[in-house]
GROMACS .gro file of C-alpha atoms in nm:
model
  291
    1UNK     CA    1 -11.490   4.171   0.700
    2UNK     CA    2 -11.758   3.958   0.582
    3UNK     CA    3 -12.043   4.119   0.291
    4UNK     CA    4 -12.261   4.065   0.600
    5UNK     CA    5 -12.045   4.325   0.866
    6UNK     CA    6 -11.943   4.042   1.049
    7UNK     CA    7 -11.598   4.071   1.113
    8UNK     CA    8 -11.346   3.802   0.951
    9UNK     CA    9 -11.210   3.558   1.112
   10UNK     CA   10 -10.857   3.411   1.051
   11UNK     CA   11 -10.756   3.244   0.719
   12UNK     CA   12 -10.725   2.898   0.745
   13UNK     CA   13 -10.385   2.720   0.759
   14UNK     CA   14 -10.311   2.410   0.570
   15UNK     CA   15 -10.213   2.156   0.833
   16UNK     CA   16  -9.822   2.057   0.754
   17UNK     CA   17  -9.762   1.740   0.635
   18UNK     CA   18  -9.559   1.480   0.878
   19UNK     CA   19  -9.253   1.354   0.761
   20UNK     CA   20  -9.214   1.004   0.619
   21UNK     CA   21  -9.019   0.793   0.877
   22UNK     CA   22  -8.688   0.690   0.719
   23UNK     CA   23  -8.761   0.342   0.681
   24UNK     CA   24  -9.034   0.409   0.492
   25UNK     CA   25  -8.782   0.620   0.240
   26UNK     CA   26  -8.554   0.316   0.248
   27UNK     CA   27  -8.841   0.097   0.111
   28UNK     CA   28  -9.002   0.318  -0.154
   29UNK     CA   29  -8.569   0.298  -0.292
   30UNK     CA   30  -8.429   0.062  -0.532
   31UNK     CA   31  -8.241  -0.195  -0.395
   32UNK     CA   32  -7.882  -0.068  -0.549
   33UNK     CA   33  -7.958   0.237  -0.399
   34UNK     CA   34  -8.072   0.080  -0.037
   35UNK     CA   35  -7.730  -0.135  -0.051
   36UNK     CA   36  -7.488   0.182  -0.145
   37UNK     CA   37  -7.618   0.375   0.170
   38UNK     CA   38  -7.474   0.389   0.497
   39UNK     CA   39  -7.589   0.152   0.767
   40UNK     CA   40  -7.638   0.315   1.113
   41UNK     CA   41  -7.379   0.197   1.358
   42UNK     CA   42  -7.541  -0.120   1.591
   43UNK     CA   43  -7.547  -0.017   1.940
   44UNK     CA   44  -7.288  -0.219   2.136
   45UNK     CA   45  -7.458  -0.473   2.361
   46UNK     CA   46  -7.531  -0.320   2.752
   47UNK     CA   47  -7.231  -0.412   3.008
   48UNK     CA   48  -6.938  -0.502   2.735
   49UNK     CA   49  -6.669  -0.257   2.722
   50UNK     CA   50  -6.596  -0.151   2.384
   51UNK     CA   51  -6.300  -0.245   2.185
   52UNK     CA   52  -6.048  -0.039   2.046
   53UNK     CA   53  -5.861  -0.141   1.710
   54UNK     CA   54  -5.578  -0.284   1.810
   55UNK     CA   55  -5.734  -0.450   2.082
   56UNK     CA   56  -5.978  -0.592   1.795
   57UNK     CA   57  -5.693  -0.730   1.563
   58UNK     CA   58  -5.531  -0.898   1.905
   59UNK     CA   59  -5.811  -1.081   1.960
   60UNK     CA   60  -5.900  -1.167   1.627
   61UNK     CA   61  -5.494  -1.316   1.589
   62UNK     CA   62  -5.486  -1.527   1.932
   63UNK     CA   63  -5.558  -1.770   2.004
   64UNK     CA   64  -5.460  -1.844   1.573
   65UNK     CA   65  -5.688  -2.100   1.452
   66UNK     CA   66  -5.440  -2.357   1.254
   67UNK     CA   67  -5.598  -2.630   1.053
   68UNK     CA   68  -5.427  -2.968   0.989
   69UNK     CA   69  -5.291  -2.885   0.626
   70UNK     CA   70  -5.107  -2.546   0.731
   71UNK     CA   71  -4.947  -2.761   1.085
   72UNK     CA   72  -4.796  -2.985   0.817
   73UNK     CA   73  -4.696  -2.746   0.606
   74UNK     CA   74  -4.526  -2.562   0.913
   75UNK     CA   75  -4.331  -2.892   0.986
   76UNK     CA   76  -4.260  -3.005   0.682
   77UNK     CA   77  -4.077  -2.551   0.637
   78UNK     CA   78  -3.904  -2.624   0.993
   79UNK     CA   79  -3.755  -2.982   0.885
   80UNK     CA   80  -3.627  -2.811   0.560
   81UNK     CA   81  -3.459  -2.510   0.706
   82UNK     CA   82  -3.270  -2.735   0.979
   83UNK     CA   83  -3.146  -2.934   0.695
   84UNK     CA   84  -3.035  -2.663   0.544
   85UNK     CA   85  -2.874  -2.543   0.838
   86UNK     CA   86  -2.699  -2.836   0.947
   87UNK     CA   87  -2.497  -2.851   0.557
   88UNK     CA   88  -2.418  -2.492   0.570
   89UNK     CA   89  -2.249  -2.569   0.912
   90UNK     CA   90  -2.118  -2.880   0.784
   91UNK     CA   91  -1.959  -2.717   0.499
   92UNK     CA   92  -1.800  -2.436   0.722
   93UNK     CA   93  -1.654  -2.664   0.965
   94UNK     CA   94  -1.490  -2.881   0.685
   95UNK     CA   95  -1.318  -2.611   0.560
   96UNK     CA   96  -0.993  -2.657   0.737
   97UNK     CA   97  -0.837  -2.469   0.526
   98UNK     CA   98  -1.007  -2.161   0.437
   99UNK     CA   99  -0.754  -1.937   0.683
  100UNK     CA  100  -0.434  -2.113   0.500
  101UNK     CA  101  -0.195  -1.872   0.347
  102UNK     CA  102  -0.132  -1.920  -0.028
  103UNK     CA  103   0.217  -2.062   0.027
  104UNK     CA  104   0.090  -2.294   0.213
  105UNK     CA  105  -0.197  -2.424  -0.038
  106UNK     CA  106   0.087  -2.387  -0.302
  107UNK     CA  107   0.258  -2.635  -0.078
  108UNK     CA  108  -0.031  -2.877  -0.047
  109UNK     CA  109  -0.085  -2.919  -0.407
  110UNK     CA  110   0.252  -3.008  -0.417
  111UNK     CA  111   0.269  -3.224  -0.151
  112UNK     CA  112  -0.057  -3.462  -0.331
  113UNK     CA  113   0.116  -3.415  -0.671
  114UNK     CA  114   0.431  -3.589  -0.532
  115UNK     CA  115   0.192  -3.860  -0.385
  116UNK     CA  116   0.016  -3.877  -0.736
  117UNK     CA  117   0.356  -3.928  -0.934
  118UNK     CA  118   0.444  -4.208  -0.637
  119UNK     CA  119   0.161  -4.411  -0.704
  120UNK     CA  120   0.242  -4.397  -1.120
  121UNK     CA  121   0.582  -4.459  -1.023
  122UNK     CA  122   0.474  -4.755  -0.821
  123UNK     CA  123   0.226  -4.897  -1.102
  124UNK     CA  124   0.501  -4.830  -1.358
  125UNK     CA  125   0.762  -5.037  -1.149
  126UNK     CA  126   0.438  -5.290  -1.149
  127UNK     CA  127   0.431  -5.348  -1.531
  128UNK     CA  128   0.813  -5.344  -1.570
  129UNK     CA  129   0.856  -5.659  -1.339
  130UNK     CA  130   0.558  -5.814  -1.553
  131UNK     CA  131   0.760  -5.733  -1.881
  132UNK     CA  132   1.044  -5.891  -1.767
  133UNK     CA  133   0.915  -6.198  -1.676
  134UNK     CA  134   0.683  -6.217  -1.997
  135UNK     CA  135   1.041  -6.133  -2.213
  136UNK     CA  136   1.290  -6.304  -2.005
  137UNK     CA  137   1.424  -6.630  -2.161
  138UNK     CA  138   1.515  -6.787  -1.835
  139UNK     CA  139   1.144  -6.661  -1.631
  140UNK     CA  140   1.240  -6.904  -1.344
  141UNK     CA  141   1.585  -6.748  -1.264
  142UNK     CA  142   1.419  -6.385  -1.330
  143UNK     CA  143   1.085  -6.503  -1.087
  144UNK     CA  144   1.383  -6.613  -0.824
  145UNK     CA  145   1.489  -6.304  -0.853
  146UNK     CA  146   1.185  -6.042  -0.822
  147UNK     CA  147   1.125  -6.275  -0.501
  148UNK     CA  148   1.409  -6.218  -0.350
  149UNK     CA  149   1.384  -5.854  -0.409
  150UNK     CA  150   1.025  -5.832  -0.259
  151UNK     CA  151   1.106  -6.045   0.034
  152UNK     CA  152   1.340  -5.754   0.086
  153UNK     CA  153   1.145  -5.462   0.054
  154UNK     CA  154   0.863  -5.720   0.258
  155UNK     CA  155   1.115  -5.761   0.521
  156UNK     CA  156   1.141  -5.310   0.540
  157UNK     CA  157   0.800  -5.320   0.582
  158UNK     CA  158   0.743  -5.540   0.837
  159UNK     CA  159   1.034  -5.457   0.991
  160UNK     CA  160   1.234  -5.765   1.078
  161UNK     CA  161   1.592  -5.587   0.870
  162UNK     CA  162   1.763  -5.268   0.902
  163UNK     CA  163   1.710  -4.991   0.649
  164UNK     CA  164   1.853  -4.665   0.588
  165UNK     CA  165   1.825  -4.400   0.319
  166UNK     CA  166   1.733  -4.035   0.262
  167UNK     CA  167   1.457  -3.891   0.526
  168UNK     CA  168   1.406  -3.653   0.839
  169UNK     CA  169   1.444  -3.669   1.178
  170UNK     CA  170   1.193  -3.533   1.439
  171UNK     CA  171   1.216  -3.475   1.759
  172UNK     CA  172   0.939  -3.404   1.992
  173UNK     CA  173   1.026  -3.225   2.399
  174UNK     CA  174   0.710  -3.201   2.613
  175UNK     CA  175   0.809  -3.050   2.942
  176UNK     CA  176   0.470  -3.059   3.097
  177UNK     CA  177   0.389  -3.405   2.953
  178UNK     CA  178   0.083  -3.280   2.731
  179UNK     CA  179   0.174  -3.505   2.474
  180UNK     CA  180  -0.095  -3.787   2.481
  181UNK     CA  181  -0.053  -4.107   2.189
  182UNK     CA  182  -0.335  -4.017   1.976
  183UNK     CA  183  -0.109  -3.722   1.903
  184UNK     CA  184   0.211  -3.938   1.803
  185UNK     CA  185  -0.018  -4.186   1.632
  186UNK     CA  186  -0.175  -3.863   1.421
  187UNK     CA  187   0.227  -3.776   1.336
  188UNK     CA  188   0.266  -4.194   1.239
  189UNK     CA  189  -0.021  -4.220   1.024
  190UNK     CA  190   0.079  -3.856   0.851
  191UNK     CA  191   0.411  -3.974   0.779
  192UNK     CA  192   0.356  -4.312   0.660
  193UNK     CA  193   0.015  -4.086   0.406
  194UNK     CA  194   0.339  -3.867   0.315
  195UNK     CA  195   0.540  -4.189   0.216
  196UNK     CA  196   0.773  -4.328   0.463
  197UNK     CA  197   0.865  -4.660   0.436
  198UNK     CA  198   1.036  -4.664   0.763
  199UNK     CA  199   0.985  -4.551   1.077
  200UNK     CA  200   1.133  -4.593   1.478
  201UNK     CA  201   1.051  -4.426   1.755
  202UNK     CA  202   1.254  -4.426   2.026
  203UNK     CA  203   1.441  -4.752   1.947
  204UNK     CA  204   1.079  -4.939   1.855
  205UNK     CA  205   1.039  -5.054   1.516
  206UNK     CA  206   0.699  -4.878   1.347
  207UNK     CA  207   0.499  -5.141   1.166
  208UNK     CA  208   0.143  -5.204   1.012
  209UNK     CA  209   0.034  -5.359   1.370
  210UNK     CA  210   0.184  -5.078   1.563
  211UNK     CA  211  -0.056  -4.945   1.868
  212UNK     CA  212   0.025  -4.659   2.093
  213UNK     CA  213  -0.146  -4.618   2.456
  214UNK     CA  214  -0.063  -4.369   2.716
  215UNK     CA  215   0.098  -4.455   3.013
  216UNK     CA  216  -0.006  -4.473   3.366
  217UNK     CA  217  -0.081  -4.152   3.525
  218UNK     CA  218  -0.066  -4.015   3.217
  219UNK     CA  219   0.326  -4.031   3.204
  220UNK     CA  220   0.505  -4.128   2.906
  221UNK     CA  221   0.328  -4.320   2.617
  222UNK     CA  222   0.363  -4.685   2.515
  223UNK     CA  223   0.476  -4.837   2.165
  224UNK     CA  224   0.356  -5.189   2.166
  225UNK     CA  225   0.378  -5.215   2.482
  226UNK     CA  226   0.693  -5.058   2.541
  227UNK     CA  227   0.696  -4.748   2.753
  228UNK     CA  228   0.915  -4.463   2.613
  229UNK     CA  229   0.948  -4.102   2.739
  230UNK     CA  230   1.015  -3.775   2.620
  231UNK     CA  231   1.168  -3.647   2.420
  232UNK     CA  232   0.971  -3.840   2.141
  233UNK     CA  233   1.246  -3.925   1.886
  234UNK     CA  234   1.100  -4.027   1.492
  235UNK     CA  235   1.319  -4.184   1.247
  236UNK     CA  236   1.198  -4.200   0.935
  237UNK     CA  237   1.304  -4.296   0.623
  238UNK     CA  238   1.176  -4.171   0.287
  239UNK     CA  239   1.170  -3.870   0.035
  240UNK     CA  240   1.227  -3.557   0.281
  241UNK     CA  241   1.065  -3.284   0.044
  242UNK     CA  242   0.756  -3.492   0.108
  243UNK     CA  243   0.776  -3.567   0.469
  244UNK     CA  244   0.854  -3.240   0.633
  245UNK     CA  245   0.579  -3.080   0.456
  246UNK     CA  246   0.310  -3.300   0.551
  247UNK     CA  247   0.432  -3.230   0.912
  248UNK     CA  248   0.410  -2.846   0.857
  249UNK     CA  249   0.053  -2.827   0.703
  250UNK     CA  250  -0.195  -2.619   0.862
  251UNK     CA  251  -0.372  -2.741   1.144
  252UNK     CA  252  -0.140  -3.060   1.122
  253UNK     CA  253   0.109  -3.259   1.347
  254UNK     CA  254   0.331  -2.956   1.425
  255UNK     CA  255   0.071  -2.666   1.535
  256UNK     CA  256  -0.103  -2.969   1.742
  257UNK     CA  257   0.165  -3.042   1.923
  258UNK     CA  258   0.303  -2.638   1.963
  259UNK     CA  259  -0.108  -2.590   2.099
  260UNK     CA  260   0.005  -2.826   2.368
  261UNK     CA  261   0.324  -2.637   2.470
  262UNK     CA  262   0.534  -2.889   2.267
  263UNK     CA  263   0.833  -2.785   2.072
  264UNK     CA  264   0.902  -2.979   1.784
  265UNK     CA  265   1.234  -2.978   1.562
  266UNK     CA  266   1.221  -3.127   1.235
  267UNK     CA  267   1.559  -3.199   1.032
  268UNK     CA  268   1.620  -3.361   0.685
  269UNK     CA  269   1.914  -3.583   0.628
  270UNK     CA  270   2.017  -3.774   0.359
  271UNK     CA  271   2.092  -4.083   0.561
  272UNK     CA  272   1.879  -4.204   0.821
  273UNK     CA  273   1.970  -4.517   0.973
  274UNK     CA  274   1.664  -4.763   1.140
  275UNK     CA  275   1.796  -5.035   1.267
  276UNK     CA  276   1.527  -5.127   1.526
  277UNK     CA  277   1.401  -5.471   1.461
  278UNK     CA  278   1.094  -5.678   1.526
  279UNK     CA  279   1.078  -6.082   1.522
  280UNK     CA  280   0.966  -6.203   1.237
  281UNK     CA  281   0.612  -6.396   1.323
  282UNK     CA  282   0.492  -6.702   1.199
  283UNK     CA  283   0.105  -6.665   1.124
  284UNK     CA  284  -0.095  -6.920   1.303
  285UNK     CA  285  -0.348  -6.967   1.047
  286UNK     CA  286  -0.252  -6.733   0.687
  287UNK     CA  287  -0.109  -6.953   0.467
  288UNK     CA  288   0.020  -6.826   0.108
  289UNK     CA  289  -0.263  -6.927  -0.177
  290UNK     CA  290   0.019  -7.029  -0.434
  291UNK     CA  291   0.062  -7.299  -0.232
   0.00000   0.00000   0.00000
């Protein structure tokens, strides 16, 4: 109560103070502190669905924006690895013989040593002939006589005389008449690589000119124009350890012609007889130069 009796009346309350709107807080802060705190999430715009991550990262990576420097770069990676490609296949499919057995790469290496120590045979033989002439006292005499000796081992060649020697014999039967020419010419041009310096084929003289063609209806297969039939019958004269080998190689003349149901027999003798003969041919316009 009041010194005067009146009664008291309530004690009066200090009014609470409002509370400072956030914003306000944010200003009265340093900026550090205003940049280290939280931002309030931004209300997604009215009527757009909202995104979840993933669908976020597939938008963001299609469509891809590609400038002009990394589309020539991209080219430029593409051209290189097909290169690359393209030599590792090359390499693989030259490798004829990566499957070959060790006898038979033993038996390669022998077979291009042999055609090594032919060739310095051949230039040795060369230098001798040039000695003799160089030391002989009568060099006409000894140049009539070289002549005569090349004219014939010319004459071999080109097949106008008979030859015989050491070589093989090989004998090709096609019962279902597989056999096409580029086949026989493959087995020609093997033999003469191996060194043969004569061949016949079923009574026709092989020489430098030679051309094979398949017959009509694909029966039989022409030498130089002459049609012959099987079985294919080669002649050939020359150092056998060299020639049946080079027949026998892996992947060569004999598995080609065994893929086409061929059989092929191959025999060494140590006289072979060609005695097939071509017509000796006057050229129409060669002349010698020593003349």
């Amino acid at each position: 109560m009041n010194p005067d009796g009146t009664p008291q009346g309530p004690e009066p309350r200090e009014t609470p103070r409002a509370a400072a709107p956030a914003h306000g807080l944010r200003k009265e802060l340093p900026a550090e502190v205003r940049a280290a705190a939280p931002q309030e999430p931004r209300p997604e715009p009215a009527g757009e669905p909202q995104l979840t991550g993933r669908q976020r990262l597939a938008k963001g990576l299609w469509p891809p924006r590609v400038s002009r420097a990394q589309l020539i770069v991209a080219v430029l990676l593409f051209v290189l690895g097909l290169g690359l490609a393209i030599q590792v296949r090359s390499n693989s499919d030259n490798s004829a013989l990566r499957g070959a057995r060790q006898e038979d790469l033993v038996r390669i290496l022998d077979e291009l040593d042999d055609r090594t120590q032919r060739l310095e045979d051949e230039k040795q033989g060369l230098e001798d002939q040039r000695t003799e002439l160089e030391n002989s006292s009568d060099q006409a005499e000894e140049a009539r006589r070289q002549t005569v000796e090349k004219e014939r081992q010319l004459g071999i060649l080109a097949g106008t005389v008979a030859a015989q020697g050491p070589g093989i014999t090989m004998t090709v039967r096609d019962p279902k008449g597989a056999v096409e020419a580029d086949m026989l010419l493959d087995a020609i041009q093997e033999l003469r690589a191996a060194g043969a310096e004569a061949i016949q084929v079923n009574g026709v003289r092989v020489v430098a000119n030679t051309y094979l063609t398949d017959g009509t209806g694909g029966k039989g297969v022409s030498v130089d124009g002459h049609k012959i039939t099987q079985p294919y019958t080669f002649k050939v004269i020359g150092k056998p350890q060299d020639l049946e080998p080079a027949l026998n190689i892996p992947g060569g003349v004999v598995q080609t012609l065994e893929k086409e149901q061929a059989t092929v027999d191959v025999s060494r003798s140590e006289k072979i007889v060609v005695d097939a003969l071509r017509a000796a041919r006057q050229p129409d316009y060669a002349r010698s130069s020593s003349q």
